Coordinates of C-alpha atoms in Angstrom, one line a residue:
M104 CA 147.0 307.0 -69.8
S105 CA 150.5 306.4 -70.1
E106 CA 151.7 303.0 -71.7
N107 CA 153.5 302.0 -68.2
Q108 CA 150.5 302.6 -66.0
N109 CA 149.3 299.2 -66.3
I110 CA 152.9 297.7 -65.6
P111 CA 153.2 296.4 -62.4
D112 CA 155.6 298.1 -60.0
P113 CA 158.1 295.4 -58.5
E114 CA 158.4 297.5 -55.4
L115 CA 155.0 297.9 -54.7
S116 CA 154.4 293.9 -55.0
Q117 CA 156.0 293.3 -51.4
I118 CA 153.6 295.2 -49.7
N119 CA 150.1 294.4 -48.2
P120 CA 148.1 292.0 -50.5
I121 CA 145.0 294.1 -49.9
V122 CA 146.9 296.9 -51.3
L123 CA 147.5 295.5 -54.6
S124 CA 143.8 295.0 -55.7
L125 CA 144.0 299.0 -55.6
P126 CA 144.4 300.9 -58.6
T127 CA 148.5 302.1 -59.1
S128 CA 147.7 305.8 -57.9
V129 CA 145.9 304.5 -55.0
K130 CA 148.5 301.9 -54.0
A131 CA 151.3 304.2 -54.2
S132 CA 149.0 306.9 -51.3
V133 CA 148.2 303.8 -49.6
I134 CA 151.9 303.0 -49.3
M135 CA 153.0 306.5 -48.6
E136 CA 150.4 306.7 -45.9
Q137 CA 151.8 302.9 -43.9
A138 CA 155.5 304.8 -44.9
K139 CA 154.6 307.8 -42.5
A140 CA 154.3 305.7 -39.3
M141 CA 157.3 303.9 -39.9
K142 CA 160.4 304.4 -37.4
V143 CA 163.9 303.8 -39.2
L144 CA 167.4 303.9 -38.0
V145 CA 170.1 304.5 -40.0
V146 CA 173.8 303.6 -38.7
D147 CA 176.8 304.9 -40.5
D148 CA 180.1 306.2 -39.3
S149 CA 180.0 308.7 -42.2
R150 CA 177.7 311.5 -42.0
T151 CA 177.5 312.2 -45.5
L152 CA 176.4 308.8 -46.4
R153 CA 173.6 309.0 -43.2
R154 CA 172.4 312.0 -44.9
L155 CA 172.4 310.5 -48.2
L156 CA 170.2 307.8 -47.1
I157 CA 167.9 309.9 -45.3
R158 CA 167.3 312.1 -48.0
E159 CA 166.2 308.7 -50.1
L160 CA 164.2 307.5 -47.4
N161 CA 162.7 310.9 -47.2
Q162 CA 161.8 310.6 -51.1
I163 CA 159.9 307.5 -50.5
G164 CA 157.9 308.8 -47.8
I165 CA 159.7 307.8 -44.5
T166 CA 160.6 310.7 -42.4
N167 CA 160.2 309.5 -38.8
I168 CA 164.2 308.5 -38.8
S169 CA 166.8 308.7 -36.5
E170 CA 170.5 308.1 -36.9
A171 CA 173.9 306.8 -35.1
A172 CA 177.3 306.8 -36.1
D173 CA 178.5 303.7 -35.0
G174 CA 177.2 300.3 -33.8
Q175 CA 177.2 300.7 -30.4
L176 CA 175.3 303.8 -30.3
A177 CA 172.5 302.1 -32.2
L178 CA 172.3 299.2 -30.0
D179 CA 172.0 301.8 -26.9
M180 CA 169.0 303.2 -28.9
I181 CA 167.0 300.1 -30.2
R182 CA 167.2 299.3 -26.4
L183 CA 165.3 302.6 -25.4
E184 CA 162.8 302.7 -28.2
K185 CA 160.9 300.6 -30.6
F186 CA 161.6 300.9 -34.3
D187 CA 160.6 299.4 -37.3
L188 CA 163.8 299.0 -39.3
M189 CA 167.5 299.6 -39.3
L190 CA 169.8 300.4 -42.3
C191 CA 173.4 299.3 -41.1
D192 CA 176.5 300.1 -42.8
M193 CA 178.8 296.9 -43.1
E194 CA 182.4 298.5 -42.5
M195 CA 182.3 300.8 -39.1
P196 CA 185.6 301.4 -36.9
N197 CA 185.2 299.9 -33.3
M198 CA 181.7 297.9 -34.0
D199 CA 181.0 296.8 -37.6
G200 CA 178.0 295.8 -38.8
I201 CA 178.3 292.2 -38.4
T202 CA 179.2 292.3 -34.6
T203 CA 176.2 294.7 -34.4
L204 CA 173.7 292.4 -36.2
G205 CA 175.2 289.3 -34.1
V206 CA 174.4 291.3 -30.8
I207 CA 170.9 292.1 -32.1
K208 CA 170.1 288.7 -32.9
A209 CA 171.5 287.0 -30.0
D210 CA 169.1 289.6 -27.8
E211 CA 165.6 288.1 -27.4
N212 CA 164.3 291.6 -26.6
L213 CA 165.8 293.0 -29.7
R214 CA 165.6 290.3 -32.5
Y215 CA 162.4 291.6 -33.5
L216 CA 164.1 294.5 -35.7
P217 CA 164.8 293.6 -39.2
V218 CA 167.8 294.6 -40.2
I219 CA 169.1 295.7 -43.7
I220 CA 173.0 295.8 -44.3
V221 CA 174.6 298.3 -46.6
S222 CA 177.4 297.2 -48.0
G223 CA 180.0 297.8 -51.2
T224 CA 180.7 295.1 -53.9
D225 CA 184.2 294.2 -51.9
T226 CA 182.5 293.1 -49.1
F227 CA 180.3 290.3 -50.7
D228 CA 181.2 287.5 -48.5
K229 CA 180.5 289.6 -45.5
T230 CA 177.0 290.5 -46.8
V231 CA 176.2 286.5 -47.3
K232 CA 177.5 285.8 -44.0
C233 CA 174.9 288.8 -42.5
I234 CA 172.1 287.4 -44.3
E235 CA 172.7 284.0 -42.9
M236 CA 173.0 285.4 -39.5
G237 CA 169.3 286.7 -39.8
A238 CA 169.6 289.9 -41.8
E239 CA 166.4 290.9 -43.3
D240 CA 168.1 292.3 -46.9
Y241 CA 171.0 294.1 -48.0
L242 CA 171.7 297.2 -49.9
P243 CA 174.5 297.9 -52.2
K244 CA 176.5 300.7 -52.6
P245 CA 176.3 303.2 -54.4
F246 CA 172.4 303.7 -53.7
N247 CA 169.9 302.9 -56.4
P248 CA 166.8 304.8 -55.3
T249 CA 164.3 302.1 -56.7
L250 CA 166.1 299.3 -55.1
L251 CA 166.2 301.2 -51.9
K252 CA 162.3 301.9 -51.9
A253 CA 161.7 298.0 -53.0
R254 CA 163.8 296.7 -50.3
V255 CA 163.0 298.7 -47.3
Y256 CA 159.1 298.8 -48.5
S257 CA 159.4 294.6 -48.5
S258 CA 161.4 294.6 -45.1
L259 CA 158.9 296.9 -43.7
E260 CA 155.8 294.8 -45.2
K261 CA 157.5 291.5 -43.7
K262 CA 157.9 293.2 -40.3
R263 CA 154.3 294.2 -40.0
L264 CA 152.9 290.9 -41.3
R265 CA 155.1 289.4 -38.2
D266 CA 154.1 292.1 -35.9
L267 CA 150.2 290.9 -37.1
E268 CA 151.1 287.1 -36.5
E269 CA 152.7 287.6 -33.1
E270 CA 149.6 289.7 -32.1
R271 CA 147.5 286.9 -32.9
L272 CA 149.9 284.2 -31.4
R273 CA 149.4 286.5 -28.2
E274 CA 145.4 286.7 -28.4
I275 CA 145.5 282.5 -28.9
M276 CA 147.6 282.1 -25.9
L277 CA 145.3 284.6 -23.9
E278 CA 142.4 282.8 -24.9
K279 CA 144.0 279.2 -24.1
E280 CA 145.0 280.9 -20.6
K281 CA 141.1 281.9 -20.1
T282 CA 140.1 278.2 -21.5
E283 CA 142.4 276.6 -19.0
K284 CA 141.0 278.8 -16.2
L285 CA 137.7 278.2 -16.8
M286 CA 138.4 274.2 -16.7
L287 CA 140.0 274.4 -13.5
N288 CA 137.2 276.4 -12.3
I289 CA 135.1 273.7 -13.1
L290 CA 137.4 270.5 -12.8
P291 CA 140.0 269.3 -10.3
K292 CA 143.9 270.1 -12.2
S293 CA 144.3 266.5 -12.5
I294 CA 141.2 265.5 -14.3
A295 CA 141.4 268.7 -16.7
E296 CA 144.6 267.5 -17.7
M297 CA 143.1 264.3 -18.8
L298 CA 140.7 265.6 -20.8
K299 CA 143.4 268.2 -22.2
E300 CA 144.8 264.4 -23.3
K301 CA 141.9 263.7 -24.7
E302 CA 141.5 260.6 -22.7
Q303 CA 138.5 258.7 -22.9
V304 CA 137.7 257.2 -19.8
I305 CA 138.0 259.4 -16.9
A306 CA 137.3 258.0 -13.7
G307 CA 139.4 256.3 -10.6
S308 CA 138.3 254.7 -7.3
Y309 CA 139.8 256.6 -4.3
P310 CA 139.9 254.1 -1.1
N311 CA 140.3 257.0 1.7
T312 CA 137.9 259.9 1.3
T313 CA 135.7 262.1 3.5
I314 CA 132.5 263.7 1.9
L315 CA 130.7 266.4 3.3
F316 CA 127.3 267.9 2.9
S317 CA 125.6 270.8 4.1
D318 CA 122.2 272.3 3.5
I319 CA 120.2 275.3 4.5
V320 CA 117.2 274.7 6.9
N321 CA 113.8 275.9 5.6
F322 CA 115.2 277.1 2.4
S323 CA 112.1 276.5 0.6
G324 CA 110.3 279.1 2.7
M325 CA 113.0 281.7 2.8
S326 CA 113.5 281.5 -1.1
A327 CA 109.4 281.9 -1.6
K328 CA 109.8 285.4 0.3
M329 CA 112.7 287.3 -2.1
S330 CA 113.0 287.7 -5.7
A331 CA 115.3 285.2 -8.0
E332 CA 117.9 287.7 -8.2
D333 CA 118.1 288.6 -4.3
L334 CA 118.2 284.9 -3.8
V335 CA 121.0 284.1 -5.9
V336 CA 122.9 286.9 -4.4
L337 CA 122.7 285.7 -1.4
L338 CA 123.8 282.3 -2.2
N339 CA 126.5 282.9 -4.6
D340 CA 127.7 285.4 -1.5
L341 CA 127.9 282.6 1.1
F342 CA 128.9 279.6 -1.2
T343 CA 131.9 281.9 -2.3
R344 CA 132.8 282.3 1.3
F345 CA 132.8 278.2 1.4
D346 CA 134.8 278.1 -1.9
V347 CA 137.6 280.3 -0.3
R348 CA 137.7 278.3 2.7
G349 CA 137.7 275.1 0.8
E350 CA 140.4 276.2 -1.4
A351 CA 142.5 277.2 1.5
L352 CA 142.5 273.5 3.2
G353 CA 142.9 271.8 0.0
I354 CA 139.3 270.2 0.1
E355 CA 137.5 269.8 -3.6
K356 CA 134.0 271.4 -4.2
I357 CA 132.3 268.9 -5.9
K358 CA 129.1 271.0 -6.7
T359 CA 126.1 272.9 -5.4
I360 CA 122.5 271.4 -6.1
G361 CA 120.0 274.4 -4.8
D362 CA 121.1 275.3 -1.6
A363 CA 123.1 272.1 -0.8
Y364 CA 127.0 272.1 -0.9
M365 CA 129.2 268.9 -1.3
A366 CA 132.7 268.8 -1.2
V367 CA 135.4 266.1 -0.4
A368 CA 138.7 265.5 0.8
G369 CA 141.3 262.9 -0.5
C370 CA 140.0 262.8 -4.1
P371 CA 141.2 263.4 -6.6
F372 CA 144.4 264.1 -4.8
E373 CA 144.8 261.6 -1.9
R374 CA 145.8 262.5 1.6
D375 CA 146.1 261.0 5.3
D376 CA 144.3 263.7 6.9
H377 CA 141.4 264.0 4.5
A378 CA 138.7 263.7 7.7
D379 CA 140.7 266.1 9.6
V380 CA 140.5 268.5 6.4
A381 CA 136.7 267.8 6.2
A382 CA 135.9 268.3 9.8
D383 CA 138.0 271.8 9.8
M384 CA 136.0 272.6 6.7
A385 CA 132.6 272.2 8.5
I386 CA 133.7 274.2 11.4
G387 CA 134.8 276.6 9.5
M388 CA 131.4 277.0 7.3
F389 CA 129.5 277.9 10.4
D390 CA 131.9 280.8 10.9
D391 CA 131.0 281.8 7.5
L392 CA 127.5 281.5 7.7
L393 CA 127.8 283.5 11.2
E394 CA 129.7 286.2 9.7
F395 CA 127.2 285.8 6.2
N396 CA 124.2 286.5 8.4
K397 CA 125.9 289.6 10.3
V398 CA 126.5 291.4 6.7
H399 CA 123.1 290.5 5.5
K400 CA 121.5 290.6 8.9
M401 CA 119.6 287.5 8.7
K402 CA 119.0 284.5 10.6
M403 CA 120.0 281.6 8.5
A404 CA 120.6 278.3 9.6
M405 CA 122.4 275.2 8.2
R406 CA 122.8 271.4 9.0
L407 CA 125.9 269.4 7.9
G408 CA 126.9 266.1 7.6
I409 CA 130.3 263.9 7.2
H410 CA 130.7 260.3 6.5
T411 CA 134.2 258.8 5.5
G412 CA 134.6 255.9 3.1
P413 CA 135.9 254.6 -0.4
T414 CA 134.2 256.3 -3.5
T415 CA 134.3 256.3 -6.9
A416 CA 135.0 259.9 -8.9
G417 CA 135.3 260.6 -12.5
V418 CA 133.7 262.8 -15.8
I419 CA 131.0 261.2 -17.8
G420 CA 129.3 262.5 -21.0
K421 CA 130.7 264.5 -24.0
T422 CA 128.8 267.9 -22.9
K423 CA 129.0 269.9 -19.8
F424 CA 131.5 268.3 -17.8
C425 CA 131.3 267.8 -14.2
F426 CA 133.4 266.0 -11.8
D427 CA 131.3 263.9 -9.4
L428 CA 131.4 261.2 -6.9
W429 CA 129.3 257.8 -7.0
G430 CA 128.8 255.0 -4.4
N431 CA 127.5 254.2 -1.0
A432 CA 129.6 256.7 0.5
V433 CA 128.1 259.4 -1.0
N434 CA 124.4 258.1 -0.2
T435 CA 125.8 257.9 3.4
A436 CA 127.2 261.2 3.8
S437 CA 123.7 262.9 2.1
R438 CA 121.8 261.1 4.9
M439 CA 124.0 262.4 7.6
E440 CA 123.1 266.1 6.7
S441 CA 119.5 265.1 6.0
T442 CA 119.2 263.5 9.8
S443 CA 121.3 266.3 11.3
L444 CA 119.9 269.0 13.2
P445 CA 120.1 273.1 12.5
G446 CA 123.7 274.2 13.8
R447 CA 124.9 271.2 13.8
I448 CA 127.5 268.6 12.1
Q449 CA 126.9 264.8 12.2
V450 CA 129.3 262.3 11.6
S451 CA 128.7 258.7 10.7
P452 CA 130.6 255.7 12.8
S453 CA 133.6 255.8 10.2
T454 CA 133.9 259.5 10.5
F455 CA 134.2 259.4 14.1
E456 CA 136.7 256.9 14.1
A457 CA 139.0 258.9 11.8
L458 CA 138.5 262.2 14.2
D459 CA 138.5 260.1 17.4
G460 CA 141.5 262.0 19.8
R461 CA 141.6 264.9 18.3
F462 CA 138.0 266.7 17.6
E463 CA 135.5 266.7 20.3
L464 CA 132.3 264.7 19.2
E465 CA 129.2 264.1 21.0
K466 CA 127.4 261.0 21.0
R467 CA 123.6 260.9 19.8
D468 CA 121.4 258.4 19.7
L469 CA 120.6 255.8 16.9
V470 CA 119.3 257.6 13.9
E471 CA 117.5 255.9 11.2
C472 CA 118.7 256.8 7.7
K473 CA 116.9 255.9 5.0
G474 CA 118.2 253.0 3.2
L475 CA 120.8 252.4 6.1
G476 CA 118.7 251.6 8.7
K477 CA 119.7 252.8 12.2
I478 CA 122.8 254.6 12.7
M479 CA 125.1 255.6 15.8
T480 CA 126.0 258.9 15.0
H481 CA 128.0 262.0 16.9
F482 CA 128.0 265.5 16.6
L483 CA 131.0 267.2 15.8
N484 CA 131.4 270.2 18.3
G485 CA 135.4 271.2 17.5
R486 CA 139.0 270.5 17.5
L487 CA 140.5 269.6 21.3

């Protein structure tokens, strides 16, 4: 073993730390393999100097090399294809190294490219300016093979690490987008924003809302005759149709409980037409059910109830967040649904007042509602 084999190689110290733990001979092999995958652009108006640089790069394992005779040609090339490194001469006619570097670092699509400035000893001040502008490193003339190897490998490794960091950041942003999308599928946008801001109490009072409940008639008997998987598929199809309609109308779905579907208009975003929107939603849900029955060759029936009034809404708990409603308005809307008839939409007196004159409303007898007593209700038949 020669006495130099245990001395750290300064050129290799710029390479991936994982590689540094390998024996020296293995390090060199790994680095050479990495170098073969690199794509380098050599820019110099002197063909002789370009040939000399390319030969030296070949000696250190870099063979995928392109060349340009001036700065403008180099810019045209890097706009068309990706490079891992550019070695650019400082002194060139028409567009010198400083100008070329300035264009690269000012362009969002090009600034990724590490640039090593090749300069003579008489242009040191310009070299310093290039470093300040964002050049990765510099290489003095005449070329020293060992220094060339160190500077090139160092620049390529730093670019590789930057690429890994950018890829990781892209993955983080993608995961963040997925998380935010999931939150918006569970919670209204305004509530999701509050959660992101880590607000302690997320609740509010909404004086003007209209709440809708729907329920499938004889759901228990129907569910007993089919598998759980088939039942879930059917409910998913039907409720998805409701979701699409609700999103188009701007009505907020609150939740599903078994075969029941609950939604509200006027909360968490207040709107003057909340009763009209809820009525249009209810009417449209029967259209969705009709199409659903045609597709699945079924005779599923549904009843709906609507009530207009103030409510309290918010998110409680620390796990499995759910935006929910509380108050008498919720109970009344639920009673409107439970005492309705198959194929009908029953509305409370307050909803009748909010819709009268724009919708066809059919008077019904007094209806006994648990906890509320007898209420004069109406059936909603459609728009006038």
